[in-house]
Coordinates of C-alpha atoms in Angstrom, one line a residue:
Chain A
X1 CA 15.2 25.4 22.7
X2 CA 14.6 28.9 21.8
X3 CA 17.2 29.9 24.3
X4 CA 19.6 27.8 22.8
X5 CA 18.5 29.1 19.3
X6 CA 18.9 32.7 20.5
X7 CA 22.1 32.0 22.3
X8 CA 24.0 30.1 19.6
X9 CA 22.3 31.6 16.8
X10 CA 21.2 29.5 13.7
X11 CA 23.6 26.6 14.1
X12 CA 22.0 25.9 17.5
X13 CA 18.6 26.1 15.9
X14 CA 19.2 23.9 13.1
X15 CA 21.1 21.2 15.3
X16 CA 18.3 21.4 17.9
X17 CA 15.4 20.6 15.0
X18 CA 17.7 17.8 13.3
X19 CA 18.9 15.9 16.3
X20 CA 16.0 13.8 17.2
X21 CA 14.8 12.9 13.8
X22 CA 18.4 12.0 12.8
X23 CA 19.1 10.1 16.1
X24 CA 15.9 8.0 15.5
X25 CA 16.4 7.3 11.8
X26 CA 20.0 6.5 12.4
X27 CA 19.3 4.0 15.1
X28 CA 16.4 2.0 13.7
X29 CA 16.8 2.4 9.9
X30 CA 20.0 3.2 8.8
X31 CA 22.4 1.2 11.2
X32 CA 20.2 -2.3 10.6
X33 CA 20.5 -1.6 6.7
X34 CA 24.3 -1.2 7.1
X35 CA 24.4 -4.3 9.6
X36 CA 22.8 -6.2 7.0
X37 CA 25.2 -5.9 4.7
X38 CA 28.0 -7.0 7.2
X39 CA 26.1 -9.9 8.4
X40 CA 25.5 -11.0 4.9
X41 CA 29.3 -12.0 4.7
X42 CA 29.1 -14.1 8.0
X43 CA 27.6 -17.5 9.2
X44 CA 25.6 -15.7 12.4
X45 CA 22.9 -17.8 13.5
X46 CA 20.9 -14.9 15.0
X47 CA 21.1 -16.5 18.7
X48 CA 24.7 -16.9 19.6
X49 CA 26.7 -13.8 19.8
X50 CA 29.5 -15.7 18.0
X51 CA 30.0 -15.9 14.4
X52 CA 32.7 -16.3 11.7
X53 CA 33.4 -14.4 8.7
X54 CA 32.7 -16.5 5.7
X55 CA 33.1 -14.0 2.7
X56 CA 30.6 -14.6 -0.1
X57 CA 29.8 -18.2 0.8
X58 CA 26.1 -17.0 1.6
X59 CA 25.8 -15.5 -1.9
X60 CA 27.4 -18.5 -3.5
X61 CA 24.8 -20.7 -1.6
X62 CA 21.9 -18.4 -2.8
X63 CA 22.8 -19.1 -6.2
X64 CA 22.5 -23.0 -5.6
X65 CA 19.2 -22.5 -3.6
X66 CA 16.4 -23.8 -5.8
X67 CA 13.8 -22.5 -3.3
X68 CA 15.2 -18.8 -3.6
X69 CA 15.6 -19.1 -7.4
X70 CA 12.2 -20.1 -7.5
X71 CA 10.9 -17.2 -5.3
X72 CA 13.0 -14.7 -7.3
X73 CA 11.4 -16.0 -10.7
X74 CA 7.9 -15.5 -8.9
X75 CA 8.9 -11.8 -7.7
X76 CA 9.9 -11.2 -11.2
X77 CA 6.8 -12.4 -12.5
X78 CA 4.8 -10.3 -10.3
X79 CA 6.9 -7.4 -11.1
X80 CA 5.5 -7.8 -14.6
X81 CA 2.1 -8.3 -14.3
X82 CA 1.2 -6.6 -11.0
X83 CA 1.9 -3.2 -12.5
X84 CA 0.9 -3.7 -16.3
X85 CA -2.5 -5.3 -15.0
X86 CA -3.3 -2.6 -12.4
X87 CA -2.0 0.4 -14.6
X88 CA -4.2 -0.9 -17.3
X89 CA -7.3 -1.4 -15.6
X90 CA -7.1 1.8 -13.6
X91 CA -6.3 4.0 -16.9
X92 CA -9.3 2.0 -18.4
X93 CA -11.5 2.8 -15.7
X94 CA -10.2 6.4 -15.1
X95 CA -10.9 6.9 -19.0
X96 CA -14.5 5.6 -18.5
X97 CA -15.4 7.5 -15.3
X98 CA -13.9 10.9 -16.9
X99 CA -15.0 10.8 -20.5
X100 CA -17.1 7.4 -21.0
X101 CA -20.3 9.6 -20.5
X102 CA -22.9 11.0 -23.0
X103 CA -21.5 13.5 -25.3
X104 CA -22.8 16.7 -24.4
X105 CA -22.6 20.4 -25.7
X106 CA -19.5 20.9 -23.7
X107 CA -17.8 17.9 -25.3
X108 CA -16.8 14.5 -23.9
X109 CA -18.3 14.3 -20.1
X110 CA -17.6 11.6 -17.4
X111 CA -20.4 9.0 -16.9
X112 CA -23.1 10.1 -14.3
X113 CA -22.4 9.0 -10.8
X114 CA -18.7 8.9 -11.5
X115 CA -18.2 10.2 -8.1
X116 CA -20.1 7.1 -6.4
X117 CA -17.6 4.7 -8.5
X118 CA -14.6 6.7 -7.2
X119 CA -15.5 6.2 -3.7
X120 CA -16.5 2.4 -4.1
X121 CA -13.4 1.4 -6.0
X122 CA -10.9 3.3 -3.7
X123 CA -12.3 1.7 -0.6
X124 CA -10.0 -1.4 -0.6
X125 CA -7.1 1.0 -0.4
X126 CA -7.9 1.8 3.2
X127 CA -8.0 -1.7 4.4
X128 CA -5.4 -3.7 5.9
X129 CA -3.6 -6.4 4.1
X130 CA -4.5 -8.6 7.1
X131 CA -8.1 -8.1 6.6
X132 CA -7.5 -8.9 2.7
X133 CA -5.7 -12.0 3.7
X134 CA -8.8 -13.0 5.9
X135 CA -11.4 -12.0 3.2
X136 CA -9.7 -13.7 0.4
X137 CA -8.5 -16.7 2.2
X138 CA -12.4 -17.3 2.8
X139 CA -13.2 -16.5 -0.9
X140 CA -10.6 -19.0 -2.4
X141 CA -11.7 -21.6 0.3
X142 CA -11.3 -25.0 -1.3
X143 CA -14.7 -26.4 -0.9
X144 CA -18.4 -24.9 -1.5
X145 CA -18.0 -22.6 1.5
X146 CA -15.7 -20.5 -0.8
X147 CA -17.3 -17.5 -2.5
X148 CA -15.8 -18.0 -5.7
X149 CA -16.2 -22.1 -5.6
X150 CA -19.9 -21.6 -4.3
X151 CA -20.6 -19.2 -7.0
X152 CA -19.1 -21.3 -9.9
X153 CA -20.8 -24.5 -8.5
X154 CA -24.0 -22.7 -8.4
X155 CA -23.6 -21.8 -12.3
X156 CA -22.8 -25.2 -13.0
X157 CA -19.4 -24.4 -14.1
X158 CA -17.6 -26.4 -11.6
X159 CA -18.5 -30.0 -10.5
X160 CA -19.6 -29.8 -6.9
X161 CA -17.5 -32.9 -6.0
X162 CA -14.3 -31.6 -7.3
X163 CA -14.3 -27.8 -6.4
X164 CA -11.3 -26.2 -7.3
X165 CA -8.5 -25.8 -4.4
X166 CA -7.5 -22.3 -5.5
X167 CA -4.8 -21.7 -3.1
X168 CA -3.5 -25.4 -3.3
X169 CA -3.3 -25.7 -7.0
X170 CA 0.3 -25.1 -8.3
X171 CA -0.9 -23.4 -11.4
X172 CA -3.2 -21.0 -9.9
X173 CA -2.0 -20.0 -6.6
X174 CA 0.4 -17.3 -7.5
X175 CA -2.4 -15.7 -9.9
X176 CA -4.9 -15.7 -7.1
X177 CA -2.4 -13.7 -5.1
X178 CA -2.1 -11.4 -8.0
X179 CA -5.6 -10.8 -8.1
X180 CA -5.7 -9.6 -4.5
X181 CA -3.1 -7.0 -5.3
X182 CA -4.9 -5.8 -8.3
X183 CA -8.2 -5.8 -6.4
X184 CA -6.6 -3.8 -3.7
X185 CA -4.7 -1.3 -6.0
X186 CA -6.9 -0.5 -9.1
X187 CA -9.2 2.1 -7.3
X188 CA -6.1 3.9 -5.8
X189 CA -4.6 4.3 -9.4
X190 CA -8.0 5.3 -10.7
X191 CA -8.2 8.4 -8.6
X192 CA -4.4 9.0 -9.2
X193 CA -4.9 9.1 -12.8
X194 CA -8.5 10.8 -12.4
X195 CA -6.8 13.8 -10.7
X196 CA -4.2 13.9 -13.4
X197 CA -6.6 14.0 -16.1
X198 CA -8.6 16.6 -14.5
X199 CA -5.6 18.7 -14.3
X200 CA -5.3 18.8 -18.0
X201 CA -6.9 21.9 -19.4
X202 CA -10.3 21.3 -21.0
X203 CA -9.3 23.2 -24.1
X204 CA -6.6 20.8 -25.1
X205 CA -9.5 18.4 -25.4
X206 CA -11.7 20.7 -27.2
X207 CA -8.9 21.2 -29.7
X208 CA -8.7 17.6 -30.3
X209 CA -12.5 17.4 -30.7
X210 CA -12.5 20.1 -33.3
X211 CA -10.0 18.4 -35.1
X212 CA -12.0 15.5 -35.3
X213 CA -10.4 13.0 -32.9
X214 CA -12.3 9.9 -31.7
X215 CA -12.5 9.0 -28.2
X216 CA -9.9 6.4 -28.6
X217 CA -7.4 8.9 -30.5
X218 CA -8.0 11.3 -27.8
X219 CA -6.8 8.9 -25.4
X220 CA -3.8 7.5 -26.9
X221 CA -2.8 10.7 -28.4
X222 CA -3.7 13.4 -25.7
X223 CA -4.8 11.9 -22.3
X224 CA -1.8 9.1 -22.0
X225 CA 0.9 11.6 -23.0
X226 CA 0.1 14.0 -20.6
X227 CA -0.4 11.3 -18.0
X228 CA 2.9 9.7 -18.5
X229 CA 4.6 11.2 -15.2
X230 CA 1.7 9.4 -13.0
X231 CA 2.0 6.1 -15.1
X232 CA 5.6 5.9 -14.6
X233 CA 5.4 6.8 -10.8
X234 CA 2.8 4.3 -10.5
X235 CA 4.8 1.6 -12.1
X236 CA 7.8 2.3 -9.6
X237 CA 5.3 2.1 -6.6
X238 CA 3.7 -1.0 -7.8
X239 CA 7.0 -2.6 -8.6
X240 CA 8.1 -2.1 -5.0
X241 CA 4.9 -3.7 -3.8
X242 CA 5.5 -6.8 -6.0
X243 CA 8.9 -7.4 -4.6
X244 CA 7.5 -7.5 -1.3
X245 CA 4.3 -9.5 -0.9
X246 CA 5.1 -10.9 2.4
X247 CA 2.0 -10.3 4.1
X248 CA -0.2 -12.1 1.7
X249 CA 1.9 -14.9 0.8
X250 CA 2.7 -15.7 4.4
X251 CA -0.8 -15.8 5.7
X252 CA -2.8 -17.2 2.6
X253 CA -0.8 -20.0 1.4
X254 CA 0.1 -23.3 3.2
X255 CA 3.6 -23.7 5.1
X256 CA 5.8 -22.2 7.7
X257 CA 5.5 -18.3 6.3
X258 CA 3.6 -19.5 3.4
X259 CA 4.9 -20.3 0.1
X260 CA 3.1 -23.6 -0.5
X261 CA 1.8 -25.5 -2.2
X262 CA 5.5 -27.1 -2.7
X263 CA 7.1 -23.7 -3.0
X264 CA 4.8 -22.6 -5.9
X265 CA 3.8 -19.2 -4.3
X266 CA 7.3 -18.6 -2.6
X267 CA 8.4 -15.2 -2.9
X268 CA 12.1 -13.7 -1.7
X269 CA 10.7 -12.2 1.4
X270 CA 9.1 -15.4 2.9
X271 CA 12.2 -17.4 2.2
X272 CA 14.0 -14.7 3.8
X273 CA 11.7 -14.7 6.9
X274 CA 11.8 -18.5 7.4
X275 CA 15.5 -18.4 7.1
X276 CA 15.8 -16.0 9.8
X277 CA 13.1 -17.0 12.4
X278 CA 12.7 -20.7 11.7
X279 CA 16.0 -22.1 10.2
X280 CA 18.2 -19.6 12.4
X281 CA 20.3 -18.8 9.5
X282 CA 20.4 -15.1 10.0
X283 CA 23.5 -14.5 8.0
X284 CA 22.0 -16.1 5.1
X285 CA 18.9 -14.1 5.4
X286 CA 20.8 -10.9 5.4
X287 CA 22.2 -11.8 1.9
X288 CA 18.9 -12.4 0.7
X289 CA 17.9 -9.0 1.7
X290 CA 21.0 -7.7 0.0
X291 CA 20.0 -9.1 -2.9
X292 CA 16.4 -7.8 -2.8
X293 CA 17.6 -4.4 -2.3
X294 CA 20.1 -4.4 -5.1
X295 CA 17.2 -5.8 -7.4
X296 CA 14.6 -2.9 -6.2
X297 CA 17.3 -0.3 -6.9
X298 CA 18.0 -1.6 -10.4
X299 CA 14.3 -2.2 -11.2
X300 CA 13.4 1.3 -10.2
X301 CA 16.4 3.0 -12.2
X302 CA 15.3 0.8 -15.3
X303 CA 11.5 1.8 -14.9
X304 CA 12.4 5.5 -14.8
X305 CA 14.8 5.2 -17.8
X306 CA 12.8 2.9 -19.8
X307 CA 9.8 5.0 -19.7
X308 CA 11.6 8.3 -19.9
X309 CA 9.7 10.7 -22.3
X310 CA 10.2 14.4 -22.9
X311 CA 7.9 16.0 -20.2
X312 CA 4.9 18.0 -21.6
X313 CA 4.4 21.1 -20.0
X314 CA 0.7 22.4 -19.9
Chain B
X1 CA -9.6 -6.8 -22.7
X2 CA -10.0 -7.5 -26.4
X3 CA -13.5 -6.7 -26.5
X4 CA -12.9 -3.4 -24.3
X5 CA -10.4 -2.4 -26.8
X6 CA -12.0 -3.2 -30.0
X7 CA -15.3 -1.4 -28.8
X8 CA -13.6 1.7 -27.9
X9 CA -11.5 2.1 -30.9
X10 CA -14.6 2.2 -33.4
X11 CA -13.4 5.5 -35.0
X12 CA -15.2 8.6 -34.6
X13 CA -17.9 7.1 -32.0
X14 CA -17.8 9.8 -29.7
X15 CA -17.2 13.0 -30.7
X16 CA -18.9 15.7 -29.1
X17 CA -22.3 16.6 -30.5
X18 CA -21.5 19.8 -31.8
X19 CA -23.7 22.6 -31.1
X20 CA -23.3 23.7 -34.4
X21 CA -24.6 20.5 -35.8
X22 CA -28.1 21.7 -36.3
X23 CA -27.9 21.4 -40.2
X24 CA -26.3 17.9 -39.8
X25 CA -29.2 16.3 -37.7
X26 CA -28.6 12.7 -39.1
X27 CA -24.8 12.8 -38.1
X28 CA -25.6 14.2 -34.7
X29 CA -28.4 11.3 -34.4
X30 CA -26.0 8.8 -35.1
X31 CA -23.4 10.2 -32.7
X32 CA -26.0 10.4 -30.1
X33 CA -26.9 6.8 -30.4
X34 CA -23.3 6.0 -30.4
X35 CA -22.9 7.9 -27.2
X36 CA -25.6 5.9 -25.7
X37 CA -24.0 2.5 -26.7
X38 CA -20.6 3.9 -25.0
X39 CA -22.5 5.2 -22.1
X40 CA -24.0 1.7 -21.3
X41 CA -20.8 -0.4 -22.3
X42 CA -18.8 2.1 -19.8
X43 CA -21.3 1.8 -16.9
X44 CA -21.4 -2.0 -17.8
X45 CA -17.7 -2.4 -16.8
X46 CA -17.6 0.1 -14.2
X47 CA -20.7 -1.5 -12.3
X48 CA -19.2 -5.0 -12.9
X49 CA -15.9 -4.1 -11.0
X50 CA -17.9 -1.9 -8.4
X51 CA -19.7 -5.2 -7.6
X52 CA -16.5 -7.2 -7.4
X53 CA -15.6 -4.9 -4.7
X54 CA -18.7 -4.2 -2.5
X55 CA -20.1 -8.1 -3.0
X56 CA -17.3 -9.8 -1.1
X57 CA -17.5 -7.3 1.6
X58 CA -20.9 -7.7 2.1
X59 CA -20.7 -11.5 1.9
X60 CA -17.8 -11.3 4.7
X61 CA -20.2 -9.1 7.0
X62 CA -23.0 -11.8 6.5
X63 CA -20.7 -14.7 7.3
X64 CA -20.3 -13.3 10.9
X65 CA -24.2 -14.1 11.5
X66 CA -24.3 -17.4 10.1
X67 CA -23.2 -20.4 12.0
X68 CA -20.0 -22.5 11.2
X69 CA -21.8 -25.2 9.5
X70 CA -23.6 -22.7 7.2
X71 CA -20.3 -21.2 6.1
X72 CA -18.7 -24.6 5.4
X73 CA -21.8 -25.8 3.6
X74 CA -22.4 -23.2 1.0
X75 CA -21.1 -19.7 0.2
X76 CA -24.3 -18.5 -1.1
X77 CA -26.3 -19.5 2.4
X78 CA -28.2 -16.8 3.8
X79 CA -27.9 -16.4 7.7
X80 CA -30.8 -17.9 9.5
X81 CA -30.9 -15.7 12.6
X82 CA -29.2 -12.2 13.3
X83 CA -27.7 -12.9 16.5
X84 CA -24.6 -10.8 17.4
X85 CA -23.0 -13.4 19.6
X86 CA -20.1 -14.2 16.9
X87 CA -18.9 -10.5 17.4
X88 CA -19.2 -11.2 21.3
X89 CA -16.9 -14.1 21.0
X90 CA -14.4 -12.3 18.5
X91 CA -14.4 -9.8 21.2
X92 CA -13.4 -12.2 23.9
X93 CA -10.9 -13.6 21.7
X94 CA -8.9 -10.4 22.2
X95 CA -10.2 -8.3 19.1
X96 CA -11.3 -5.4 21.3
X97 CA -7.9 -5.6 23.4
X98 CA -5.8 -5.4 20.0
X99 CA -8.0 -2.6 18.7
X100 CA -7.1 -0.6 22.0
X101 CA -3.2 -1.6 21.5
X102 CA -3.3 -0.2 18.2
X103 CA -4.9 3.0 19.2
X104 CA -2.3 3.5 22.3
X105 CA 0.4 3.1 19.7
X106 CA -1.0 5.5 16.9
X107 CA -1.8 8.1 19.6
X108 CA 2.1 8.5 20.1
X109 CA 3.4 7.7 16.9
X110 CA 1.4 9.8 14.5
X111 CA 1.6 13.2 16.3
X112 CA 5.6 12.5 17.0
X113 CA 6.0 11.3 13.5
X114 CA 4.6 14.5 12.2
X115 CA 6.3 16.7 14.6
X116 CA 9.9 15.3 14.1
X117 CA 9.1 14.9 10.3
X118 CA 8.1 18.8 10.0
X119 CA 11.0 19.8 12.1
X120 CA 13.7 18.2 10.2
X121 CA 11.7 19.0 6.7
X122 CA 11.4 22.6 7.7
X123 CA 14.9 23.2 8.7
X124 CA 16.1 21.3 5.5
X125 CA 14.0 23.4 3.5
X126 CA 14.4 26.9 4.6
X127 CA 17.9 27.0 6.2
X128 CA 21.0 26.3 3.8
X129 CA 24.0 25.1 5.7
X130 CA 26.8 22.9 4.7
X131 CA 25.5 19.2 4.2
X132 CA 22.1 20.2 4.2
X133 CA 21.6 18.3 0.6
X134 CA 23.4 15.4 2.0
X135 CA 21.1 15.3 5.3
X136 CA 18.1 15.4 2.9
X137 CA 19.0 12.5 0.6
X138 CA 20.1 10.5 3.8
X139 CA 16.6 10.9 4.7
X140 CA 14.8 10.3 1.6
X141 CA 16.9 7.4 0.3
X142 CA 15.1 5.4 3.1
X143 CA 11.9 5.2 1.2
X144 CA 13.4 3.3 -1.3
X145 CA 14.7 0.2 0.7
X146 CA 12.2 -2.6 1.4
X147 CA 11.4 -2.9 5.1
X148 CA 12.7 -6.5 4.8
X149 CA 16.5 -5.5 4.4
X150 CA 16.5 -4.3 7.7
X151 CA 14.3 -6.8 9.6
X152 CA 17.0 -9.0 11.2
X153 CA 19.3 -6.5 12.7
X154 CA 16.2 -4.2 13.6
X155 CA 15.2 -7.2 15.6
X156 CA 18.3 -7.4 17.7
X157 CA 18.6 -3.6 17.9
X158 CA 15.1 -3.1 19.6
X159 CA 16.3 -6.2 21.9
X160 CA 19.3 -4.6 22.8
X161 CA 17.2 -1.5 24.0
X162 CA 15.1 -4.3 26.0
X163 CA 12.1 -2.9 23.9
X164 CA 10.8 -6.1 22.4
X165 CA 7.0 -6.5 22.8
X166 CA 6.8 -2.8 24.2
X167 CA 4.5 0.1 23.1
X168 CA 7.5 2.4 23.3
X169 CA 9.9 0.1 21.0
X170 CA 7.3 -0.1 18.4
X171 CA 6.4 3.8 18.5
X172 CA 9.8 4.7 18.1
X173 CA 10.3 2.2 15.2
X174 CA 7.1 3.6 13.6
X175 CA 8.5 7.3 13.5
X176 CA 11.7 6.2 12.3
X177 CA 10.3 4.4 9.3
X178 CA 7.7 6.9 8.7
X179 CA 10.6 9.7 8.3
X180 CA 11.6 9.4 4.7
X181 CA 8.1 10.0 3.3
X182 CA 7.1 12.4 5.8
X183 CA 10.3 14.5 5.3
X184 CA 10.1 14.0 1.6
X185 CA 6.6 15.4 1.4
X186 CA 6.9 18.1 3.9
X187 CA 10.1 19.6 2.4
X188 CA 8.5 20.2 -0.9
X189 CA 5.7 21.9 1.1
X190 CA 7.6 24.2 3.2
X191 CA 9.4 25.3 -0.2
X192 CA 6.4 26.8 -1.4
X193 CA 5.5 28.8 1.5
X194 CA 6.1 32.4 1.0
X195 CA 9.6 34.2 2.6
X196 CA 7.8 37.4 3.1
X197 CA 6.0 35.9 6.0
X198 CA 9.2 34.7 7.6
X199 CA 10.8 38.0 7.3
X200 CA 8.1 39.7 8.6
X201 CA 8.1 37.8 11.8
X202 CA 12.0 38.0 12.0
X203 CA 11.2 41.8 12.0
X204 CA 8.8 41.4 14.6
X205 CA 11.5 39.8 16.8
X206 CA 10.2 36.2 16.7
X207 CA 12.7 33.5 17.3
X208 CA 13.2 30.6 14.7
X209 CA 11.5 28.3 17.1
X210 CA 8.6 30.4 17.5
X211 CA 8.2 31.5 13.9
X212 CA 8.1 27.3 13.2
X213 CA 5.5 26.5 15.5
X214 CA 3.3 29.9 15.2
X215 CA 3.9 30.7 11.8
X216 CA 4.9 28.0 9.4
X217 CA 3.2 24.9 10.8
X218 CA -0.1 26.5 10.8
X219 CA 0.3 27.7 7.3
X220 CA 1.4 24.0 6.3
X221 CA -1.8 22.7 7.6
X222 CA -3.1 21.2 4.3
X223 CA 0.3 19.4 3.8
X224 CA 0.2 18.2 7.1
X225 CA -3.3 16.8 6.7
X226 CA -2.3 15.1 3.5
X227 CA 0.7 13.3 5.0
X228 CA -1.0 12.7 8.4
X229 CA -3.5 10.8 6.7
X230 CA -1.0 8.8 5.0
X231 CA 0.9 8.2 8.1
X232 CA -2.3 7.0 9.9
X233 CA -3.4 4.6 7.5
X234 CA 0.4 3.3 6.7
X235 CA 0.9 2.9 10.4
X236 CA -2.7 1.5 11.5
X237 CA -2.2 -1.2 8.5
X238 CA 1.4 -2.1 9.3
X239 CA 1.6 -6.0 10.0
X240 CA 5.5 -6.9 9.5
X241 CA 7.2 -4.6 11.9
X242 CA 4.7 -5.8 14.7
X243 CA 4.7 -9.4 13.7
X244 CA 8.4 -9.1 14.4
X245 CA 8.7 -7.0 17.1
X246 CA 5.6 -7.4 19.0
X247 CA 5.7 -11.1 20.2
X248 CA 5.7 -12.1 24.1
X249 CA 9.4 -12.4 25.2
X250 CA 8.5 -14.9 28.2
X251 CA 5.2 -16.7 29.6
X252 CA 4.7 -13.9 31.9
X253 CA 5.1 -11.4 29.3
X254 CA 1.6 -10.3 28.1
X255 CA 0.5 -10.3 24.5
X256 CA 0.4 -6.9 23.0
X257 CA -0.6 -7.6 19.5
X258 CA -1.7 -4.9 17.0
X259 CA -5.0 -5.4 15.3
X260 CA -3.5 -6.9 11.9
X261 CA -1.3 -9.2 14.0
X262 CA -4.6 -10.2 16.1
X263 CA -6.6 -10.9 13.0
X264 CA -4.0 -13.3 11.4
X265 CA -3.7 -15.0 14.7
X266 CA -7.5 -15.3 14.9
X267 CA -7.4 -16.6 11.4
X268 CA -4.7 -19.3 12.4
X269 CA -6.8 -20.4 15.6
X270 CA -10.2 -20.3 14.0
X271 CA -9.0 -22.9 11.3
X272 CA -8.4 -25.4 14.2
X273 CA -11.5 -24.2 16.4
X274 CA -13.8 -24.6 13.6
X275 CA -15.7 -21.4 14.6
X276 CA -15.3 -19.3 11.4
X277 CA -18.1 -16.9 12.2
X278 CA -15.7 -15.5 14.8
X279 CA -13.1 -15.0 12.2
X280 CA -15.5 -13.1 10.0
X281 CA -16.9 -11.1 12.9
X282 CA -13.4 -10.3 13.7
X283 CA -12.7 -8.8 10.5
X284 CA -16.0 -7.0 10.2
X285 CA -14.7 -5.3 13.5
X286 CA -11.7 -4.4 11.8
X287 CA -13.4 -2.8 8.6
X288 CA -16.2 -0.9 10.3
X289 CA -14.2 1.7 11.5
X290 CA -12.2 2.2 8.4
X291 CA -15.5 2.4 6.3
X292 CA -16.9 5.0 8.9
X293 CA -13.7 7.1 8.6
X294 CA -13.6 6.6 5.0
X295 CA -17.0 7.5 4.2
X296 CA -16.8 10.7 6.5
X297 CA -13.3 12.0 5.3
X298 CA -13.1 10.1 1.9
X299 CA -12.5 13.5 -0.2
X300 CA -9.6 14.2 2.3
X301 CA -8.3 10.7 2.0
X302 CA -8.3 10.5 -1.7
X303 CA -6.8 13.8 -2.2
X304 CA -4.3 13.2 0.7
X305 CA -3.0 9.9 -0.3
X306 CA -3.1 10.6 -4.0
X307 CA -1.2 14.0 -3.6
X308 CA 1.1 12.2 -1.3
X309 CA 2.0 9.7 -3.9
X310 CA 2.6 12.2 -6.7
X311 CA 4.8 14.8 -5.2

């Protein structure tokens, strides 16, 4: 490659370095995305090479599809609650870790053992969703063998004869899944916000304290505005995670690719996979993919717009 | 949450105990006691969440020493003996093999991701040419899209290359899907490196390729470590791509499951075979290396993952 670079100058070098990444990316990422758009206008089954162009039929069918509409609603619920709960908890814990300690001569301090808390809280982030599915599948077991039921029965809160069927209870199942996402994510965002808090110069806090600001005031008037960039980024990341949910739903709930009981935990991703791999309706599945893409893009833009504030330089 | 916020909002509760407060001893005392209350309060909540993380994990590990009857009987039972045979059975069920499969894939996919990602990022960051921005956005935009969108055609694309259920197929797909983030991150990193070093190397007569491998890459080491950790964890924990691409294609085609896939498969099997200790042991086997790696590198992992997100 070095010969080529010397021989044909910069252009050769640039091409040489870009050719392999572009080829891979084009083949396995961009082209499939483009094809999804194309297939979404056909009645392709995925198995046979023949298919007809059906225009917008798949999209029209999507509007009529009760299961898909339910899944869309669940995704929207998650989209609101996953970021809000995770970010609030992470901000609260980050503030406690960094400023919840005894007040000393040097101003507000973190609690003792704050490093240990960060180490423990962050750990779920390195575990795969598959491990989480196994772990929480066992925790939410519908008899006394499940950690949650076992605990509630021991403390007398639940009748041993009628333990709660967490993942089979239409009203609970989505919230049980939501808790898994929060459990997984809080530590990560705690560390993220902590890093941002620590990068705020100490004298800003000291000035606030000298002006007589309490801890709560310091948080809302000083810390939060300075953290706004990180909060915004976090909301987008958590929003994208809430649009996905495939692994947890498909492995923890009942039904082919999950979604049970009776579609109460259905998300768009599980409907898509079922149509693609089980019903053999690949064209239809592609239309769902396009809807998911458009929604993700709209939501990212809305989040960034709606939460935009003037950036504070420090 | 209501109790939490009301307690925090008690006005003036936690101002610093000012060092010039000798003359206001009473006020300082009051403040100190409030500080203690807040301290107990924050420790209480922090400890509660810490328990909610640690307890389920310990409970899961304990489960691998129980019998199936004990697991089904009561969650709060204690293992009656500490035999390791559930781990042996989990290994026989293929967990060891899944582990090895995942390692084989990552040994190739992570270094190649880093190599290709850095090469593209370097050229895009340091060499102005026509269409540079377009190529950059072409790569980076991929980070926005959910993998699902590409799943159906991707399956047939890999099939066309005859690479379904092969290591090389999954390796190539992993590299391709890691490009957006790796390039995004390394691009901003290469931009910060000083130009003077490059100019000095040019004067010394080094070729562009040599400058990249012998000068720029070593200087980019902190960035490479951050993205490297991000990619190792991301690819190790990936589930959807192998679930679609790594299914045996015929009865003679051997199983080449990744660890995540294997665990889910075990979960489905053990439900029927009523041998839950094996599932718990399998999950424990999957957790322990992550725990070991995490505890040894936790500073770098935390810094790497969070900085990777913030860039």
